[in-house]
Short mmCIF file of C-alpha atoms and ligand atoms in Angstrom, two decimals:
data_model
loop_
_atom_site.label_atom_id
_atom_site.label_comp_id
_atom_site.label_asym_id
_atom_site.label_seq_id
_atom_site.Cartn_x
_atom_site.Cartn_y
_atom_site.Cartn_z
CA MET A 1439 -119.65 26.68 -9.50
CA GLY A 1440 -121.08 25.11 -6.35
CA GLU A 1441 -119.65 25.12 -2.87
CA HIS A 1442 -116.55 22.98 -2.36
CA LEU A 1443 -116.94 20.10 0.08
CA GLU A 1444 -114.31 18.38 2.17
CA GLY A 1445 -114.02 14.60 2.24
CA ARG A 1446 -111.67 11.72 2.89
CA VAL A 1447 -110.27 9.41 0.21
CA LEU A 1448 -111.34 5.81 0.85
CA ARG A 1449 -109.69 4.26 -2.20
CA LEU A 1450 -108.43 4.96 -5.70
CA ASP A 1451 -109.39 3.03 -8.82
CA ALA A 1452 -107.20 3.85 -11.79
CA LYS A 1453 -107.56 7.61 -11.62
CA VAL A 1454 -110.85 7.91 -9.79
CA CYS A 1455 -111.03 8.60 -6.05
CA HIS A 1456 -113.80 7.32 -3.80
CA VAL A 1457 -114.37 10.27 -1.49
CA ASP A 1458 -116.32 9.92 1.75
CA LEU A 1459 -118.33 13.08 2.44
CA GLY A 1460 -119.78 11.73 5.68
CA ASP A 1461 -123.32 11.23 4.40
CA ARG A 1462 -122.35 9.73 1.04
CA VAL A 1463 -119.42 8.51 -1.05
CA VAL A 1464 -118.78 10.18 -4.41
CA LEU A 1465 -116.42 9.33 -7.25
CA ALA A 1466 -114.13 12.18 -8.18
CA ALA A 1467 -111.34 12.57 -10.73
CA PRO A 1468 -108.20 14.44 -9.64
CA ARG A 1469 -107.79 17.75 -11.44
CA GLY A 1470 -105.04 17.62 -14.08
CA ALA A 1471 -103.09 20.34 -12.26
CA LEU A 1472 -102.48 17.95 -9.35
CA PHE A 1473 -100.27 15.88 -11.67
CA GLU A 1474 -98.15 18.83 -12.81
CA LYS A 1475 -95.67 19.43 -9.98
CA LEU A 1476 -95.04 15.91 -8.78
CA GLU A 1477 -91.23 16.12 -8.45
CA GLY A 1478 -90.55 12.42 -8.22
CA VAL A 1479 -93.81 11.47 -6.54
CA LYS A 1480 -95.85 8.84 -8.34
CA ASN A 1481 -99.27 9.61 -6.87
CA PRO A 1482 -100.52 13.08 -5.90
CA ILE A 1483 -103.44 11.65 -3.93
CA THR A 1484 -103.48 8.71 -1.57
CA VAL A 1485 -105.86 6.84 0.71
CA GLY A 1486 -106.67 8.83 3.84
CA ASP A 1487 -106.10 12.17 2.16
CA LEU A 1488 -108.49 14.96 3.06
CA VAL A 1489 -109.53 16.60 -0.19
CA ARG A 1490 -111.72 19.41 -1.45
CA ILE A 1491 -114.14 18.53 -4.22
CA ASP A 1492 -116.75 20.37 -6.24
CA PRO A 1493 -119.77 18.03 -5.92
CA ASP A 1494 -121.71 19.77 -8.70
CA GLY A 1495 -119.00 19.39 -11.32
CA ASP A 1496 -119.48 17.04 -14.26
CA PRO A 1497 -117.40 15.04 -13.75
CA VAL A 1498 -116.85 15.70 -10.08
CA HIS A 1499 -113.24 16.78 -9.55
CA VAL A 1500 -110.81 16.69 -6.67
CA HIS A 1501 -109.52 20.26 -6.61
CA GLU A 1502 -107.13 20.20 -3.73
CA VAL A 1503 -105.37 17.85 -1.36
CA LEU A 1504 -105.25 19.33 2.14
CA PRO A 1505 -101.98 19.27 4.11
CA ARG A 1506 -101.22 15.84 5.58
CA LYS A 1507 -100.66 15.07 9.25
CA ASN A 1508 -98.35 12.26 8.13
CA HIS A 1509 -97.90 9.75 5.33
CA LEU A 1510 -96.01 6.55 4.58
CA SER A 1511 -93.95 6.22 1.41
CA ARG A 1512 -91.88 3.60 -0.31
CA VAL A 1513 -89.98 3.27 -3.59
CA ALA A 1514 -92.72 2.52 -6.15
CA SER A 1515 -91.06 -0.63 -7.53
CA SER A 1516 -87.73 -2.05 -8.60
CA HIS A 1517 -88.34 -0.52 -12.05
CA ASP A 1518 -89.70 2.78 -10.80
CA PRO A 1519 -87.63 4.86 -8.35
CA ARG A 1520 -90.39 7.38 -7.68
CA GLU A 1521 -91.96 7.91 -4.26
CA GLN A 1522 -95.22 6.06 -3.85
CA VAL A 1523 -97.34 7.40 -1.00
CA LEU A 1524 -99.20 4.39 0.39
CA PHE A 1525 -101.54 6.26 2.73
CA ALA A 1526 -101.84 9.45 4.75
CA ASN A 1527 -103.29 10.77 8.01
CA VAL A 1528 -103.15 7.69 10.23
CA ASP A 1529 -102.74 7.52 14.01
CA GLN A 1530 -100.67 4.34 14.03
CA LEU A 1531 -99.59 1.24 12.15
CA LEU A 1532 -99.95 -2.35 13.28
CA CYS A 1533 -97.25 -4.57 11.82
CA PHE A 1534 -98.59 -8.13 11.78
CA GLY A 1535 -96.36 -11.16 11.84
CA SER A 1536 -96.88 -14.77 12.85
CA VAL A 1537 -94.55 -16.93 14.89
CA LYS A 1538 -95.09 -19.86 12.53
CA LYS A 1539 -96.95 -20.59 9.27
CA PRO A 1540 -95.52 -18.36 7.90
CA LYS A 1541 -92.33 -18.08 9.96
CA PHE A 1542 -91.69 -14.62 11.40
CA SER A 1543 -89.82 -12.39 8.91
CA SER A 1544 -87.55 -9.98 10.73
CA ASN A 1545 -86.59 -8.38 7.41
CA ARG A 1546 -90.19 -7.53 6.53
CA ALA A 1547 -90.91 -6.15 10.00
CA ASP A 1548 -87.65 -4.19 10.19
CA ARG A 1549 -88.28 -2.43 6.87
CA ILE A 1550 -91.76 -1.19 7.78
CA LEU A 1551 -90.81 -0.32 11.37
CA ALA A 1552 -87.87 1.75 10.10
CA ALA A 1553 -90.21 3.52 7.68
CA CYS A 1554 -92.69 4.25 10.49
CA LEU A 1555 -89.95 5.70 12.66
CA TYR A 1556 -88.75 7.85 9.74
CA HIS A 1557 -92.28 9.13 9.06
CA GLU A 1558 -93.08 9.47 12.78
CA ILE A 1559 -95.96 7.00 12.71
CA PRO A 1560 -96.32 5.05 16.00
CA ALA A 1561 -96.04 1.32 15.32
CA THR A 1562 -96.91 -1.81 17.27
CA LEU A 1563 -95.84 -5.34 16.39
CA ILE A 1564 -98.68 -7.87 16.52
CA LEU A 1565 -97.19 -11.31 16.92
CA ASN A 1566 -99.96 -13.73 15.97
CA LYS A 1567 -100.44 -17.53 16.03
CA ILE A 1568 -98.78 -17.95 19.44
CA ASP A 1569 -100.94 -21.08 19.78
CA LEU A 1570 -98.46 -22.68 17.34
CA ASP A 1571 -95.40 -21.51 19.28
CA LYS A 1572 -94.09 -24.67 20.91
CA LYS A 1573 -90.50 -23.40 21.10
CA GLY A 1574 -91.14 -20.10 22.84
CA LEU A 1575 -89.96 -18.03 19.87
CA ALA A 1576 -92.51 -15.31 20.61
CA GLY A 1577 -90.76 -14.30 23.81
CA GLU A 1578 -87.44 -13.86 22.01
CA ILE A 1579 -89.00 -11.83 19.22
CA GLU A 1580 -90.84 -9.67 21.74
CA GLU A 1581 -87.61 -8.97 23.61
CA THR A 1582 -85.78 -7.99 20.40
CA TYR A 1583 -88.44 -5.49 19.37
CA ARG A 1584 -88.97 -4.04 22.83
CA ALA A 1585 -85.25 -3.33 22.87
CA ALA A 1586 -85.79 -1.50 19.57
CA GLY A 1587 -88.47 0.67 21.19
CA VAL A 1588 -91.43 -1.09 19.57
CA GLU A 1589 -94.54 -2.11 21.51
CA VAL A 1590 -95.33 -5.82 21.03
CA LEU A 1591 -98.58 -7.73 21.51
CA GLN A 1592 -98.68 -11.52 21.39
CA THR A 1593 -101.95 -12.81 19.98
CA SER A 1594 -103.80 -15.86 18.79
CA VAL A 1595 -106.97 -15.53 16.76
CA GLU A 1596 -107.31 -19.27 17.31
CA THR A 1597 -107.53 -19.07 21.14
CA GLY A 1598 -108.62 -15.44 21.35
CA ALA A 1599 -105.52 -14.38 23.31
CA GLY A 1600 -104.74 -10.71 22.87
CA VAL A 1601 -107.61 -10.05 20.46
CA ASP A 1602 -109.36 -7.62 22.82
CA ALA A 1603 -106.08 -5.80 23.36
CA VAL A 1604 -105.75 -5.29 19.58
CA ALA A 1605 -109.32 -3.97 19.42
CA GLU A 1606 -108.55 -1.55 22.25
CA LEU A 1607 -105.48 -0.30 20.38
CA MET A 1608 -107.69 0.46 17.39
CA ARG A 1609 -110.55 2.13 19.29
CA GLY A 1610 -111.21 5.69 18.14
CA LYS A 1611 -108.21 5.70 15.80
CA THR A 1612 -107.22 5.32 12.18
CA THR A 1613 -104.89 2.34 11.97
CA ALA A 1614 -102.84 1.11 9.04
CA LEU A 1615 -102.41 -2.66 8.87
CA TYR A 1616 -99.33 -4.24 7.40
CA GLY A 1617 -98.04 -7.78 7.16
CA ALA A 1618 -97.33 -10.72 4.87
CA SER A 1619 -100.16 -12.73 3.39
CA GLY A 1620 -101.27 -15.54 5.70
CA VAL A 1621 -100.24 -14.10 9.07
CA GLY A 1622 -103.87 -13.63 10.16
CA LYS A 1623 -104.83 -9.99 9.50
CA SER A 1624 -108.25 -10.80 8.03
CA SER A 1625 -108.92 -13.41 10.72
CA MET A 1626 -108.09 -10.86 13.42
CA LEU A 1627 -110.36 -8.19 11.92
CA ASN A 1628 -113.22 -10.65 11.48
CA LYS A 1629 -112.88 -11.66 15.12
CA ILE A 1630 -112.95 -8.01 16.17
CA GLU A 1631 -115.74 -6.96 13.77
CA PRO A 1632 -117.55 -9.94 12.20
CA SER A 1633 -119.59 -7.68 9.90
CA LEU A 1634 -116.43 -6.96 7.88
CA GLU A 1635 -116.62 -10.53 6.50
CA LEU A 1636 -113.10 -10.42 5.10
CA LYS A 1637 -112.00 -13.46 3.18
CA VAL A 1638 -109.68 -15.70 5.15
CA GLY A 1639 -107.17 -18.06 3.59
CA HIS A 1640 -105.17 -18.05 0.42
CA ILE A 1641 -107.51 -16.29 -1.97
CA SER A 1642 -105.77 -12.95 -1.63
CA ARG A 1643 -102.41 -14.57 -2.32
CA HIS A 1644 -103.79 -16.01 -5.55
CA TRP A 1645 -104.85 -12.59 -6.72
CA ALA A 1646 -101.75 -10.86 -5.45
CA GLN A 1647 -99.57 -12.94 -7.72
CA GLY A 1648 -101.79 -12.75 -10.75
CA ARG A 1649 -102.35 -9.95 -13.20
CA HIS A 1650 -104.64 -8.18 -10.81
CA THR A 1651 -101.85 -7.27 -8.41
CA THR A 1652 -102.85 -4.18 -6.52
CA THR A 1653 -100.61 -2.06 -4.37
CA HIS A 1654 -103.46 0.26 -3.53
CA SER A 1655 -104.54 0.67 0.03
CA SER A 1656 -108.15 1.16 1.10
CA LEU A 1657 -109.83 2.71 4.11
CA HIS A 1658 -112.66 0.90 5.96
CA PRO A 1659 -114.79 1.94 8.93
CA ILE A 1660 -115.18 -0.18 12.07
CA PRO A 1661 -118.22 1.54 13.57
CA ALA A 1662 -118.30 -0.57 16.75
CA LEU A 1663 -114.88 0.81 17.66
CA ASP A 1664 -115.43 4.27 16.20
CA ALA A 1665 -112.32 3.39 14.20
CA TRP A 1666 -110.93 3.20 10.69
CA ILE A 1667 -108.47 0.77 9.21
CA VAL A 1668 -106.20 1.15 6.20
CA ASP A 1669 -105.55 -2.13 4.45
CA THR A 1670 -102.26 -2.34 2.53
CA PRO A 1671 -102.31 -5.44 0.32
CA GLY A 1672 -99.81 -6.79 -2.13
CA ILE A 1673 -96.53 -5.35 -0.86
CA ARG A 1674 -93.76 -7.86 -1.44
CA VAL A 1675 -90.68 -5.79 -0.67
CA PHE A 1676 -90.95 -2.50 1.12
CA ARG A 1677 -88.07 -0.26 -0.01
CA LEU A 1678 -87.48 2.88 2.03
CA HIS A 1679 -87.78 6.05 -0.03
CA ASP A 1680 -85.34 8.93 0.40
CA VAL A 1681 -83.67 7.68 3.59
CA ASN A 1682 -79.90 8.16 3.42
CA THR A 1683 -77.34 5.96 5.16
CA ARG A 1684 -76.82 8.44 8.02
CA GLU A 1685 -80.56 8.74 8.67
CA LEU A 1686 -80.83 4.95 8.55
CA ARG A 1687 -78.61 4.59 11.63
CA ASP A 1688 -81.20 6.42 13.74
CA LEU A 1689 -83.92 4.03 12.56
CA PHE A 1690 -82.28 1.22 14.54
CA PRO A 1691 -82.40 2.97 17.93
CA GLU A 1692 -81.14 -0.01 19.94
CA PHE A 1693 -77.73 0.41 18.22
CA ALA A 1694 -77.22 3.86 19.74
CA PRO A 1695 -75.75 2.95 23.17
CA PHE A 1696 -73.21 0.67 21.47
CA ALA A 1697 -72.44 3.09 18.61
CA GLU A 1698 -71.08 5.57 21.16
CA ARG A 1699 -68.21 3.15 21.74
CA CYS A 1700 -67.28 2.58 18.06
CA HIS A 1701 -63.71 3.66 17.28
CA PHE A 1702 -64.81 6.02 14.50
CA PRO A 1703 -67.38 8.62 15.54
CA ASP A 1704 -69.07 8.35 12.11
CA CYS A 1705 -68.87 4.54 12.06
CA THR A 1706 -71.44 3.06 9.65
CA HIS A 1707 -71.21 -0.36 11.37
CA THR A 1708 -70.72 -2.01 7.98
CA HIS A 1709 -66.96 -2.58 7.62
CA GLU A 1710 -65.03 -0.46 10.14
CA PRO A 1711 -62.57 -1.94 12.63
CA GLU A 1712 -63.36 -1.69 16.36
CA CYS A 1713 -67.09 -1.37 15.71
CA ALA A 1714 -68.95 -1.79 19.01
CA VAL A 1715 -72.22 -2.50 17.19
CA LEU A 1716 -70.71 -5.45 15.37
CA ASP A 1717 -69.16 -6.64 18.66
CA ALA A 1718 -72.60 -6.49 20.31
CA VAL A 1719 -74.10 -8.54 17.47
CA GLU A 1720 -71.36 -11.14 17.89
CA SER A 1721 -71.84 -11.33 21.66
CA GLY A 1722 -75.62 -11.65 21.25
CA GLU A 1723 -76.44 -8.31 22.88
CA LEU A 1724 -77.96 -7.08 19.61
CA SER A 1725 -80.18 -9.15 17.32
CA VAL A 1726 -78.33 -10.66 14.38
CA ASN A 1727 -81.53 -10.53 12.29
CA ARG A 1728 -82.03 -6.82 12.95
CA PHE A 1729 -78.38 -6.21 12.05
CA ALA A 1730 -78.79 -8.18 8.80
CA SER A 1731 -81.81 -6.00 7.94
CA TYR A 1732 -79.73 -2.90 8.69
CA LEU A 1733 -76.93 -4.04 6.37
CA GLU A 1734 -79.39 -4.75 3.57
CA LEU A 1735 -81.11 -1.36 3.97
CA HIS A 1736 -77.69 0.33 4.17
CA ASP A 1737 -76.79 -1.22 0.81
CA GLU A 1738 -80.00 0.13 -0.72
CA ALA A 1739 -79.71 3.64 0.77
CA ALA A 1740 -78.03 6.63 -0.82
CA PRO A 1741 -75.14 8.40 0.95
CA PRO A 1742 -75.96 11.64 2.79
CA PRO A 1743 -75.88 14.76 0.57
CA ASP A 1744 -72.61 16.05 2.07
CA TYR A 1745 -70.80 12.73 1.63
CA VAL A 1746 -67.32 12.99 0.08
CA PRO A 1747 -65.95 9.65 -1.11
CA ASP A 1748 -62.40 8.76 0.02
CA ALA A 1749 -59.86 9.40 -2.71
CA GLU A 1750 -58.86 6.10 -4.28
CA PRO A 1751 -55.08 5.78 -3.58
CA ASP A 1752 -54.34 4.13 -6.95
CA GLU A 1753 -56.05 6.99 -8.79
CA ASP A 1754 -53.55 9.48 -7.39
CA PRO A 1755 -50.97 10.66 -9.92
N1 GDP B 1095 -103.21 -21.52 14.31
C1 GDP B 1095 -103.61 -20.30 13.99
N2 GDP B 1095 -104.04 -20.03 12.75
C2 GDP B 1095 -104.44 -18.78 12.45
C3 GDP B 1095 -104.41 -17.74 13.41
N3 GDP B 1095 -104.83 -16.61 12.82
C4 GDP B 1095 -105.12 -16.93 11.54
N4 GDP B 1095 -104.91 -18.25 11.30
C5 GDP B 1095 -105.06 -18.97 10.02
O1 GDP B 1095 -104.07 -18.48 9.10
C6 GDP B 1095 -104.57 -18.51 7.76
C7 GDP B 1095 -104.40 -17.14 7.09
O2 GDP B 1095 -105.22 -16.19 7.76
P1 GDP B 1095 -105.71 -14.82 7.09
O3 GDP B 1095 -106.54 -14.13 8.11
O4 GDP B 1095 -106.33 -15.07 5.77
O5 GDP B 1095 -104.32 -14.06 6.89
P2 GDP B 1095 -104.04 -12.66 6.13
O6 GDP B 1095 -103.51 -13.04 4.76
O7 GDP B 1095 -102.99 -11.99 6.93
O8 GDP B 1095 -105.31 -11.90 6.07
C8 GDP B 1095 -106.02 -18.96 7.87
O9 GDP B 1095 -106.07 -20.33 7.57
C9 GDP B 1095 -106.38 -18.70 9.33
O10 GDP B 1095 -107.39 -19.56 9.80
C10 GDP B 1095 -103.95 -18.07 14.75
O11 GDP B 1095 -103.86 -17.22 15.66
N5 GDP B 1095 -103.55 -19.35 14.96
MG1 MG B 1096 -106.26 -11.12 4.36
ZN1 ZN B 1097 -69.75 0.83 14.46
#
């Protein structure tokens, strides 16, 4: 057997990995043993993984996945509760949204930002299409997310505002990109690195809704910035994996100063009386959209492992 080489997974097709060895890209099939101890994980290998391969094998195999610096997971789908690891080993995530066309989705942003906080991946909100913002919505959105501890950049690919700042954020780093179709991700990347020649418009949406739906990410170099980007297409709803209701509270950090004043020390801010978080939402001190996202995620989350349900009074003898 030849010497094992180390490489980085650029993408996965069915069960074949494209592994970048630095001087060349090879196709390699994951060893069967990697699928044996999955314990609720759908995919043993993901984009961005550092792997060891035997380049002389026939076929070439991925023998080992090296320990990850970080990763981002979600629930695979509404029919499949397993953990799907979307990518690994990134320096940051840029969450793209547009002020208009399409309208900014707080729910979409809040889900991915909560996941990034949970997985300790630094995230920045890129608020694009500010050239269309006649009502000054961008300022309000920026204020909401800054209060939540998220960096925000207002941009317009149309006028060029903020584009250099996005490029500087990406310089020398591996950056995951996330955002709804149509918000301007491809346009932004083409402006930053025209050689990428990404398709702009509604083509991707057409494919995303057809039979060719892909939830696979892919890793691309941007040599001019000494950077890499991870593209994450085709995610309609991002469901947090394995975050319980108690952990969820910490993923909305702007609630914390108010939560200290809730009547119940373990207040979930969902139904309790004298809830200072709910009061702050009603008085406009906390964002009603963020709170709505929290309630939805709370509904989807499991209780903490030590949770003991209240005895139902009418079940008592
Ligand atoms: N007005 C305006 N339109 C933009 C801006 N950025 C992108 N677009 C347009 O929005 C549409 C979708 O852009 P695209 O880059 O394909 O979005 P993606 O799906 O996120 O990759 C295209 O028609 C772009 O020309 C912007 O800053 N302002
Ligand atoms: Mg695109
Ligand atoms: Zn409360």
